[in-house]
Amino acid sequence: MDFAGAYTPDNLKFLLEGFWVTLQVAFISIILSFIIGGLVGIIRYAKVPVLSQILALIVETVRNLPLLLIIFFTYFALPEVRIKLEIIPAAIVALTIFESAMLSEVIRSGLKSIDKGQMEAARSSGLSYTQALIHIILPQALRRMVPPIVSQFISLLKDTSLAVVISLPELTHHGQIIYGQSQKYLIPILILVALMYFIVNYSLSLVAQRLELKRT
Amino acid sequence: MGGGLIMIVFDRVNKYYGDFHVLKDINLTIKKGEVVVVIGPSGSGKSTLLRCINRLETISEGSLSINGLNVADKKTDINKLRRNIGMVFQHFHLYPHKTVLENIMLAPKKVLGQSVEEAKKIALKYLDKVGIGDKANSFPSQLSGGQQQRVAIARGLAMGPEIMLFDEPTSALDPEMIGEVLDVMKALAHEGMTMVVVTHEMGFAREVADRIVFMDEGRVLEEASPAEFYANPREERARLFLSRILNH
């Protein structure tokens, strides 16, 4: 084990560059999957005819595939049908597809957990279904959904490391490159990589806990 | 009663939940300003009957009209119809994430397009009317059951409806809070509001109702003035029900 040799300024800079890519890919995928997953969850909750059945089929399919396979699809299989994605977009697309499916389920069940009397009271007062959703159901459901949504975000951030298989230049990949130079660096680098993931993810869950405390 | 305008008409209304026949050949006419109390054993279809009036439940057969407008017709603008019908639920269903004032102001703002100032003025007026003007900025969870139900009534009234529906409004309340809610309802009845009330409160029915509708197993078995109904119910089933509910 050679900590001093592993933690040179150049290596640290290289790791941070990888971590920066991890954060960027995760951030973009989180935003996209929150929007797409949110819409899918709402459409399925509202039981929009035809559309919600089609979406149910897609969500069930995606949810039951390994993320790794989806990454292979977007990077290796899509070019076969003349859709060529660079590494970073391919990773973002794969993560977004997978996490949207997961998040849509979180959001749908959050919406379903709101007492149906709330919808009835809102509709009885003359509000349209959409108005009731926006003003009554969604705000209540969102508060309840903060913890599961954040834990989904944490999964997503960790899942970016799977894109190592398509050589996404993210944290885990950069770690591999460094300890590839010498077996002595393996443990020091893995510890540091683990620490970086942990700090960001643990901060996220602390924020979630704070949000949860605030509403009670 | 007398010669008021006809507001609500059930004409041979039937309703099924799958194989279960919930409402059987309901014929019922309610006039403007009438207070109709619907009583009967649980599972008799009282709540379903009430919920059909603002289409929280759809009818399967027959026709149901409010002010001449066919409730079941797909072309009827249900949101417009509902503006005119306030509803109070057994479990209040106040919006827990909104203050009392916001609970009352929401529909007048979003549905009637009132300005914030206008909606607030009206909300405060009705809060005073139900006796809890000082709770305007509280959240529902900070209120007692009786207070919450009074807010729910104010929320219904703020839309300026012609009809108010009450679905067992006191059944979820602690006994000492029932009176304050019934008092608000009595005041409303005396002002001439058209009310349809599903309740087990026999004192209220006797005192306030213009007409008692007794239901059992999905049918309207008896319709009578309270005096008639309590003194001498025609139906054996109604007699049995009354003896059980009055002599406990």
Short mmCIF file of C-alpha atoms in Angstrom, two decimals:
data_model
loop_
_atom_site.label_atom_id
_atom_site.label_comp_id
_atom_site.label_asym_id
_atom_site.label_seq_id
_atom_site.Cartn_x
_atom_site.Cartn_y
_atom_site.Cartn_z
CA MET A 1 0.00 0.00 0.00
CA ASP A 2 1.48 3.31 -1.03
CA PHE A 3 -0.70 6.21 0.09
CA ALA A 4 1.91 8.90 -0.62
CA GLY A 5 2.51 7.54 -4.12
CA ALA A 6 -1.20 7.23 -4.83
CA TYR A 7 -2.21 10.68 -3.58
CA THR A 8 0.03 12.81 -5.78
CA PRO A 9 -1.42 16.18 -6.84
CA ASP A 10 -1.72 14.92 -10.41
CA ASN A 11 -3.63 11.81 -9.35
CA LEU A 12 -5.92 13.81 -7.09
CA LYS A 13 -6.63 16.26 -9.88
CA PHE A 14 -7.35 13.35 -12.20
CA LEU A 15 -9.78 11.83 -9.69
CA LEU A 16 -11.53 15.15 -9.20
CA GLU A 17 -11.89 15.53 -12.96
CA GLY A 18 -13.55 12.13 -12.99
CA PHE A 19 -15.75 13.11 -10.09
CA TRP A 20 -16.77 16.27 -11.91
CA VAL A 21 -17.94 14.16 -14.85
CA THR A 22 -19.83 11.90 -12.44
CA LEU A 23 -21.59 14.89 -10.91
CA GLN A 24 -22.42 16.45 -14.26
CA VAL A 25 -23.79 13.24 -15.75
CA ALA A 26 -25.74 12.54 -12.56
CA PHE A 27 -27.10 16.07 -12.36
CA ILE A 28 -28.33 16.16 -15.96
CA SER A 29 -29.83 12.66 -15.63
CA ILE A 30 -31.53 13.60 -12.35
CA ILE A 31 -33.17 16.67 -13.88
CA LEU A 32 -34.28 14.79 -16.99
CA SER A 33 -35.54 11.73 -15.13
CA PHE A 34 -37.39 13.88 -12.60
CA ILE A 35 -39.25 15.62 -15.43
CA ILE A 36 -39.90 12.47 -17.46
CA GLY A 37 -40.58 10.25 -14.43
CA GLY A 38 -42.86 12.94 -12.99
CA LEU A 39 -44.90 13.17 -16.18
CA VAL A 40 -45.12 9.39 -16.57
CA GLY A 41 -46.12 8.98 -12.92
CA ILE A 42 -48.83 11.64 -13.23
CA ILE A 43 -50.17 10.25 -16.51
CA ARG A 44 -50.38 6.78 -15.02
CA TYR A 45 -51.97 8.08 -11.81
CA ALA A 46 -54.56 9.96 -13.87
CA LYS A 47 -55.17 6.77 -15.89
CA VAL A 48 -55.07 8.64 -19.20
CA PRO A 49 -56.59 6.08 -21.58
CA VAL A 50 -54.23 4.18 -23.94
CA LEU A 51 -51.22 6.34 -23.06
CA SER A 52 -51.08 5.08 -19.49
CA GLN A 53 -51.26 1.44 -20.63
CA ILE A 54 -48.44 1.98 -23.11
CA LEU A 55 -46.37 3.70 -20.44
CA ALA A 56 -47.09 0.92 -17.95
CA LEU A 57 -45.66 -1.58 -20.42
CA ILE A 58 -42.54 0.50 -21.00
CA VAL A 59 -41.98 1.17 -17.30
CA GLU A 60 -42.36 -2.50 -16.41
CA THR A 61 -39.94 -3.50 -19.15
CA VAL A 62 -37.29 -0.96 -18.19
CA ARG A 63 -37.61 -1.60 -14.47
CA ASN A 64 -36.98 -5.29 -14.99
CA LEU A 65 -33.81 -4.91 -17.04
CA PRO A 66 -30.35 -4.43 -15.54
CA LEU A 67 -29.10 -0.87 -16.00
CA LEU A 68 -25.89 -2.28 -17.42
CA LEU A 69 -27.82 -3.82 -20.29
CA ILE A 70 -29.54 -0.50 -21.00
CA ILE A 71 -26.13 1.18 -21.15
CA PHE A 72 -25.00 -1.45 -23.67
CA PHE A 73 -28.12 -0.73 -25.71
CA THR A 74 -27.66 3.02 -25.88
CA TYR A 75 -23.93 2.87 -26.63
CA PHE A 76 -23.39 -0.31 -28.63
CA ALA A 77 -26.81 -1.22 -30.06
CA LEU A 78 -28.15 2.18 -31.15
CA PRO A 79 -25.32 2.76 -33.69
CA GLU A 80 -26.51 -0.45 -35.40
CA VAL A 81 -29.73 1.40 -36.23
CA ARG A 82 -27.75 4.48 -37.23
CA ILE A 83 -28.20 6.38 -33.98
CA LYS A 84 -24.69 7.18 -32.88
CA LEU A 85 -24.32 8.64 -29.40
CA GLU A 86 -21.06 9.81 -27.88
CA ILE A 87 -20.08 8.25 -24.55
CA ILE A 88 -21.47 10.98 -22.29
CA PRO A 89 -24.85 11.35 -24.06
CA ALA A 90 -25.15 7.56 -24.25
CA ALA A 91 -24.60 7.32 -20.50
CA ILE A 92 -27.07 10.15 -19.81
CA VAL A 93 -29.73 8.59 -22.05
CA ALA A 94 -29.35 5.16 -20.42
CA LEU A 95 -29.44 6.56 -16.88
CA THR A 96 -32.39 8.78 -17.72
CA ILE A 97 -34.42 5.92 -19.20
CA PHE A 98 -33.76 3.69 -16.20
CA GLU A 99 -34.22 6.29 -13.47
CA SER A 100 -37.33 7.79 -15.12
CA ALA A 101 -38.98 4.39 -14.90
CA MET A 102 -37.99 4.03 -11.23
CA LEU A 103 -39.00 7.59 -10.34
CA SER A 104 -42.33 7.32 -12.15
CA GLU A 105 -43.24 4.49 -9.79
CA VAL A 106 -42.17 6.50 -6.74
CA ILE A 107 -44.27 9.44 -7.92
CA ARG A 108 -47.26 7.35 -8.88
CA SER A 109 -47.38 5.63 -5.51
CA GLY A 110 -46.86 8.96 -3.74
CA LEU A 111 -49.87 10.38 -5.58
CA LYS A 112 -51.90 7.28 -4.79
CA SER A 113 -51.10 7.62 -1.10
CA ILE A 114 -53.13 10.84 -0.85
CA ASP A 115 -56.61 10.20 0.58
CA LYS A 116 -59.12 10.17 -2.25
CA GLY A 117 -61.33 12.46 -0.19
CA GLN A 118 -58.91 15.25 -1.09
CA MET A 119 -59.67 14.85 -4.78
CA GLU A 120 -63.40 14.55 -4.05
CA ALA A 121 -63.41 17.70 -1.94
CA ALA A 122 -61.54 19.62 -4.61
CA ARG A 123 -63.72 18.37 -7.46
CA SER A 124 -66.90 19.03 -5.44
CA SER A 125 -65.94 22.67 -5.18
CA GLY A 126 -65.84 22.94 -8.97
CA LEU A 127 -62.11 22.56 -9.56
CA SER A 128 -61.18 20.63 -12.70
CA TYR A 129 -59.20 17.41 -12.41
CA THR A 130 -56.03 19.20 -13.48
CA GLN A 131 -56.57 22.06 -11.03
CA ALA A 132 -57.18 19.58 -8.20
CA LEU A 133 -54.00 17.74 -9.15
CA ILE A 134 -51.90 20.91 -9.24
CA HIS A 135 -53.24 22.65 -6.14
CA ILE A 136 -54.27 19.78 -3.88
CA ILE A 137 -52.81 16.40 -4.74
CA LEU A 138 -49.31 17.17 -6.06
CA PRO A 139 -48.17 19.53 -3.28
CA GLN A 140 -49.17 17.00 -0.62
CA ALA A 141 -47.71 14.06 -2.49
CA LEU A 142 -44.42 15.85 -3.18
CA ARG A 143 -43.82 16.44 0.52
CA ARG A 144 -44.33 12.77 1.19
CA MET A 145 -42.15 11.77 -1.74
CA VAL A 146 -39.04 13.74 -0.78
CA PRO A 147 -37.27 10.85 1.01
CA PRO A 148 -37.86 8.20 -1.69
CA ILE A 149 -37.03 10.68 -4.46
CA VAL A 150 -33.75 11.64 -2.81
CA SER A 151 -32.84 8.01 -2.29
CA GLN A 152 -33.53 7.49 -5.99
CA PHE A 153 -31.18 10.38 -6.76
CA ILE A 154 -28.52 8.77 -4.60
CA SER A 155 -28.91 5.50 -6.51
CA LEU A 156 -28.56 7.39 -9.74
CA LEU A 157 -25.35 9.05 -8.63
CA LYS A 158 -23.91 5.68 -7.67
CA ASP A 159 -25.20 4.06 -10.84
CA THR A 160 -23.14 6.43 -12.99
CA SER A 161 -20.19 4.19 -12.08
CA LEU A 162 -21.73 1.44 -14.23
CA ALA A 163 -20.92 3.55 -17.25
CA VAL A 164 -17.33 2.51 -16.66
CA VAL A 165 -18.13 -0.27 -19.16
CA ILE A 166 -18.41 2.26 -21.97
CA SER A 167 -15.35 4.12 -20.65
CA LEU A 168 -17.26 7.13 -19.39
CA PRO A 169 -14.43 9.23 -17.92
CA GLU A 170 -16.08 9.39 -14.49
CA LEU A 171 -14.75 8.83 -10.98
CA THR A 172 -14.61 5.04 -10.90
CA HIS A 173 -13.06 4.91 -14.34
CA HIS A 174 -10.37 7.45 -13.41
CA GLY A 175 -9.70 5.49 -10.24
CA GLN A 176 -9.19 2.34 -12.31
CA ILE A 177 -6.73 4.13 -14.55
CA ILE A 178 -4.64 5.24 -11.58
CA TYR A 179 -4.49 1.92 -9.74
CA GLY A 180 -3.94 0.24 -13.08
CA GLN A 181 -0.45 1.73 -12.94
CA SER A 182 0.45 -0.06 -9.73
CA GLN A 183 -1.17 -2.60 -7.46
CA LYS A 184 0.15 -0.58 -4.51
CA TYR A 185 -2.29 2.23 -5.35
CA LEU A 186 -5.35 -0.02 -5.39
CA ILE A 187 -6.48 0.30 -1.79
CA PRO A 188 -5.61 3.99 -1.28
CA ILE A 189 -7.42 4.96 -4.49
CA LEU A 190 -10.49 2.82 -3.79
CA ILE A 191 -10.74 4.34 -0.32
CA LEU A 192 -10.58 7.85 -1.75
CA VAL A 193 -13.12 7.06 -4.48
CA ALA A 194 -15.44 5.58 -1.88
CA LEU A 195 -15.04 8.66 0.29
CA MET A 196 -15.98 10.98 -2.57
CA TYR A 197 -19.18 9.08 -3.35
CA PHE A 198 -20.00 8.85 0.32
CA ILE A 199 -19.58 12.56 1.08
CA VAL A 200 -21.88 13.69 -1.71
CA ASN A 201 -24.50 11.00 -1.16
CA TYR A 202 -24.51 11.36 2.60
CA SER A 203 -24.96 15.13 2.24
CA LEU A 204 -27.93 14.45 -0.01
CA SER A 205 -29.57 12.23 2.57
CA LEU A 206 -28.92 14.79 5.29
CA VAL A 207 -30.70 17.39 3.17
CA ALA A 208 -33.58 14.94 2.72
CA GLN A 209 -33.77 14.39 6.48
CA ARG A 210 -33.83 18.12 7.08
CA LEU A 211 -36.65 18.54 4.57
CA GLU A 212 -38.54 15.76 6.26
CA LEU A 213 -38.14 17.27 9.71
CA LYS A 214 -39.27 20.64 8.45
CA ARG A 215 -42.64 19.40 7.28
CA THR A 216 -43.55 17.69 10.53
CA MET B 1 -92.22 23.37 1.43
CA GLY B 2 -95.17 24.63 -0.52
CA GLY B 3 -94.70 26.01 -3.98
CA GLY B 4 -90.93 26.47 -4.22
CA LEU B 5 -89.03 25.96 -7.43
CA ILE B 6 -88.11 22.36 -8.17
CA MET B 7 -84.34 21.97 -7.87
CA ILE B 8 -83.38 18.31 -7.69
CA VAL B 9 -85.28 15.53 -9.42
CA PHE B 10 -84.44 11.83 -9.23
CA ASP B 11 -86.53 10.00 -11.80
CA ARG B 12 -86.42 6.19 -11.58
CA VAL B 13 -82.73 6.28 -10.76
CA ASN B 14 -80.88 2.99 -10.45
CA LYS B 15 -77.26 2.44 -9.65
CA TYR B 16 -75.18 -0.71 -9.68
CA TYR B 17 -71.67 -1.43 -8.48
CA GLY B 18 -71.06 -4.44 -10.67
CA ASP B 19 -73.74 -6.89 -9.55
CA PHE B 20 -74.60 -4.92 -6.43
CA HIS B 21 -77.79 -2.91 -6.83
CA VAL B 22 -77.11 0.16 -4.64
CA LEU B 23 -79.98 2.44 -5.62
CA LYS B 24 -83.30 1.00 -6.66
CA ASP B 25 -85.88 3.03 -8.58
CA ILE B 26 -85.31 6.26 -6.72
CA ASN B 27 -87.95 8.93 -7.28
CA LEU B 28 -87.35 12.06 -5.30
CA THR B 29 -88.05 15.73 -5.85
CA ILE B 30 -86.45 18.46 -3.79
CA LYS B 31 -87.57 22.07 -3.96
CA LYS B 32 -85.67 25.27 -3.44
CA GLY B 33 -85.24 26.07 0.24
CA GLU B 34 -86.19 22.60 1.39
CA VAL B 35 -84.22 20.75 4.03
CA VAL B 36 -84.35 17.05 3.33
CA VAL B 37 -82.84 14.65 5.83
CA VAL B 38 -82.02 11.19 4.58
CA ILE B 39 -81.90 8.50 7.22
CA GLY B 40 -81.65 4.74 7.24
CA PRO B 41 -79.41 1.89 8.30
CA SER B 42 -75.82 1.81 7.08
CA GLY B 43 -75.46 0.34 3.63
CA SER B 44 -78.91 1.54 2.66
CA GLY B 45 -77.56 3.78 -0.10
CA LYS B 46 -78.01 7.17 1.63
CA SER B 47 -74.51 8.42 0.94
CA THR B 48 -74.54 7.09 -2.60
CA LEU B 49 -77.82 8.91 -3.23
CA LEU B 50 -76.26 12.14 -1.97
CA ARG B 51 -73.06 11.67 -3.94
CA CYS B 52 -75.00 11.20 -7.17
CA ILE B 53 -76.32 14.76 -6.87
CA ASN B 54 -72.92 16.31 -7.63
CA ARG B 55 -71.79 13.33 -9.69
CA LEU B 56 -69.18 12.01 -7.30
CA GLU B 57 -71.05 8.83 -8.23
CA THR B 58 -72.61 8.26 -11.63
CA ILE B 59 -76.06 6.82 -11.97
CA SER B 60 -76.62 3.66 -14.02
CA GLU B 61 -80.23 4.18 -15.15
CA GLY B 62 -82.95 6.78 -14.97
CA SER B 63 -82.43 10.51 -14.88
CA LEU B 64 -81.25 13.02 -12.36
CA SER B 65 -81.53 16.73 -12.93
CA ILE B 66 -80.52 19.84 -11.02
CA ASN B 67 -82.33 23.03 -12.01
CA GLY B 68 -83.43 21.24 -15.15
CA LEU B 69 -79.88 20.29 -16.08
CA ASN B 70 -79.25 16.58 -16.66
CA VAL B 71 -76.45 15.58 -14.28
CA ALA B 72 -75.59 12.36 -16.08
CA ASP B 73 -75.38 13.98 -19.52
CA LYS B 74 -71.81 14.00 -20.80
CA LYS B 75 -72.48 17.45 -22.29
CA THR B 76 -73.29 18.94 -18.90
CA ASP B 77 -70.36 20.99 -17.65
CA ILE B 78 -69.91 19.20 -14.35
CA ASN B 79 -67.49 21.76 -12.94
CA LYS B 80 -70.03 24.49 -13.57
CA LEU B 81 -72.78 22.45 -11.97
CA ARG B 82 -70.64 21.73 -8.92
CA ARG B 83 -70.00 25.44 -8.27
CA ASN B 84 -73.61 25.60 -7.33
CA ILE B 85 -73.54 22.61 -4.96
CA GLY B 86 -71.50 22.73 -1.76
CA MET B 87 -70.51 19.46 -0.18
CA VAL B 88 -69.54 18.64 3.40
CA PHE B 89 -67.99 15.25 4.11
CA GLN B 90 -67.94 13.03 7.16
CA HIS B 91 -64.16 13.32 7.41
CA PHE B 92 -64.03 17.04 6.52
CA HIS B 93 -61.36 16.62 3.83
CA LEU B 94 -59.81 19.99 4.47
CA TYR B 95 -56.56 20.52 2.56
CA PRO B 96 -53.89 19.88 5.22
CA HIS B 97 -51.15 21.84 3.42
CA LYS B 98 -53.21 25.01 3.29
CA THR B 99 -54.34 27.38 6.01
CA VAL B 100 -58.00 27.71 6.90
CA LEU B 101 -58.21 30.88 4.82
CA GLU B 102 -56.48 29.26 1.83
CA ASN B 103 -58.79 26.27 2.10
CA ILE B 104 -61.79 28.54 1.72
CA MET B 105 -60.30 30.90 -0.89
CA LEU B 106 -58.99 28.28 -3.32
CA ALA B 107 -62.12 27.45 -5.29
CA PRO B 108 -63.52 31.02 -5.38
CA LYS B 109 -60.18 32.17 -6.81
CA LYS B 110 -59.58 29.32 -9.26
CA VAL B 111 -63.14 28.53 -10.27
CA LEU B 112 -64.99 31.83 -9.96
CA GLY B 113 -61.95 33.94 -10.78
CA GLN B 114 -62.26 36.13 -7.70
CA SER B 115 -59.36 38.39 -6.80
CA VAL B 116 -57.38 37.59 -3.66
CA GLU B 117 -58.92 40.54 -1.79
CA GLU B 118 -62.42 39.61 -2.81
CA ALA B 119 -61.95 35.92 -1.97
CA LYS B 120 -60.40 36.82 1.37
CA LYS B 121 -63.25 39.14 2.28
CA ILE B 122 -65.81 36.47 1.50
CA ALA B 123 -63.81 33.76 3.29
CA LEU B 124 -63.56 35.87 6.44
CA LYS B 125 -67.26 36.61 6.29
CA TYR B 126 -68.12 32.90 6.26
CA LEU B 127 -65.53 32.07 8.89
CA ASP B 128 -67.22 34.59 11.17
CA LYS B 129 -70.55 33.09 10.28
CA VAL B 130 -69.43 29.64 11.42
CA GLY B 131 -67.92 31.22 14.52
CA ILE B 132 -64.18 30.76 14.01
CA GLY B 133 -63.00 34.01 12.46
CA ASP B 134 -59.96 33.87 14.74
CA LYS B 135 -58.68 30.64 13.14
CA ALA B 136 -58.17 32.08 9.66
CA ASN B 137 -54.42 31.55 9.67
CA SER B 138 -54.35 28.18 11.44
CA PHE B 139 -53.73 24.93 9.66
CA PRO B 140 -56.46 22.28 9.78
CA SER B 141 -54.33 20.03 12.00
CA GLN B 142 -54.38 22.74 14.68
CA LEU B 143 -58.18 22.69 14.91
CA SER B 144 -60.60 20.41 16.73
CA GLY B 145 -62.87 18.18 14.68
CA GLY B 146 -65.84 20.47 15.23
CA GLN B 147 -63.83 23.48 14.09
CA GLN B 148 -62.55 21.63 11.04
CA GLN B 149 -66.06 20.70 10.04
CA ARG B 150 -67.19 24.29 10.42
CA VAL B 151 -64.33 25.37 8.16
CA ALA B 152 -65.50 22.77 5.66
CA ILE B 153 -68.98 24.29 5.76
CA ALA B 154 -67.54 27.78 5.28
CA ARG B 155 -65.52 26.43 2.36
CA GLY B 156 -68.69 25.15 0.74
CA LEU B 157 -70.61 28.37 1.40
CA ALA B 158 -67.88 30.63 0.00
CA MET B 159 -68.76 29.48 -3.51
CA GLY B 160 -72.26 30.88 -3.02
CA PRO B 161 -74.03 27.61 -3.80
CA GLU B 162 -77.78 27.16 -4.05
CA ILE B 163 -77.60 23.65 -2.65
CA MET B 164 -75.58 22.22 0.24
CA LEU B 165 -75.02 18.50 0.63
CA PHE B 166 -74.01 17.04 3.99
CA ASP B 167 -72.72 13.48 4.16
CA GLU B 168 -72.89 12.40 7.81
CA PRO B 169 -71.28 15.69 8.89
CA THR B 170 -71.20 14.83 12.59
CA SER B 171 -70.43 11.11 12.51
CA ALA B 172 -66.68 11.55 12.91
CA LEU B 173 -66.95 14.09 15.71
CA ASP B 174 -66.53 13.75 19.45
CA PRO B 175 -69.96 14.04 21.08
CA GLU B 176 -69.26 17.42 22.63
CA MET B 177 -68.51 18.92 19.23
CA ILE B 178 -71.62 17.76 17.44
CA GLY B 179 -73.72 20.64 18.75
CA GLU B 180 -71.54 23.40 17.33
CA VAL B 181 -71.73 21.89 13.84
CA LEU B 182 -75.46 21.26 14.02
CA ASP B 183 -76.01 24.85 15.17
CA VAL B 184 -74.29 26.15 12.04
CA MET B 185 -76.42 23.85 9.91
CA LYS B 186 -79.61 24.94 11.66
CA ALA B 187 -78.78 28.59 11.05
CA LEU B 188 -78.19 27.79 7.41
CA ALA B 189 -81.51 26.00 7.15
CA HIS B 190 -83.34 28.94 8.65
CA GLU B 191 -81.80 31.24 6.05
CA GLY B 192 -83.49 29.19 3.38
CA MET B 193 -80.58 27.15 2.03
CA THR B 194 -81.60 24.07 0.09
CA MET B 195 -80.04 21.22 2.03
CA VAL B 196 -79.80 17.48 1.65
CA VAL B 197 -78.44 15.94 4.81
CA VAL B 198 -77.49 12.34 5.47
CA THR B 199 -77.32 11.97 9.24
CA HIS B 200 -78.12 9.88 12.27
CA GLU B 201 -78.88 12.99 14.33
CA MET B 202 -82.57 12.45 15.01
CA GLY B 203 -82.90 15.63 17.05
CA PHE B 204 -81.65 17.68 14.14
CA ALA B 205 -83.90 15.87 11.71
CA ARG B 206 -86.94 16.41 13.87
CA GLU B 207 -86.23 20.07 14.46
CA VAL B 208 -84.94 21.26 11.10
CA ALA B 209 -86.07 18.92 8.35
CA ASP B 210 -88.95 19.79 6.10
CA ARG B 211 -89.01 16.20 5.03
CA ILE B 212 -87.52 12.91 6.16
CA VAL B 213 -86.53 10.37 3.54
CA PHE B 214 -86.12 6.89 4.95
CA MET B 215 -84.00 4.50 2.92
CA ASP B 216 -83.37 0.81 3.25
CA GLU B 217 -81.58 -1.60 0.93
CA GLY B 218 -81.28 0.99 -1.82
CA ARG B 219 -84.92 2.05 -1.84
CA VAL B 220 -86.71 5.11 -0.57
CA LEU B 221 -89.22 3.38 1.71
CA GLU B 222 -90.88 6.40 3.20
CA GLU B 223 -91.07 10.16 2.74
CA ALA B 224 -92.84 12.22 5.35
CA SER B 225 -92.71 15.35 7.45
CA PRO B 226 -90.74 14.79 10.68
CA ALA B 227 -93.90 15.09 12.78
CA GLU B 228 -95.62 12.39 10.77
CA PHE B 229 -92.57 10.20 10.47
CA TYR B 230 -91.63 10.13 14.13
CA ALA B 231 -95.17 9.86 15.43
CA ASN B 232 -96.35 7.20 13.08
CA PRO B 233 -93.96 5.68 10.55
CA ARG B 234 -95.92 3.80 7.93
CA GLU B 235 -93.27 1.24 7.12
CA GLU B 236 -92.47 -1.61 9.48
CA ARG B 237 -88.77 -1.28 8.56
CA ALA B 238 -88.80 2.42 9.50
CA ARG B 239 -90.51 1.62 12.80
CA LEU B 240 -87.86 -0.93 13.62
CA PHE B 241 -85.07 1.48 12.68
CA LEU B 242 -86.53 4.26 14.82
CA SER B 243 -87.05 2.05 17.84
CA ARG B 244 -83.43 0.95 17.64
CA ILE B 245 -81.97 4.39 17.14
CA LEU B 246 -84.19 6.21 19.66
CA ASN B 247 -84.10 3.68 22.48
CA HIS B 248 -80.40 3.05 22.80
#
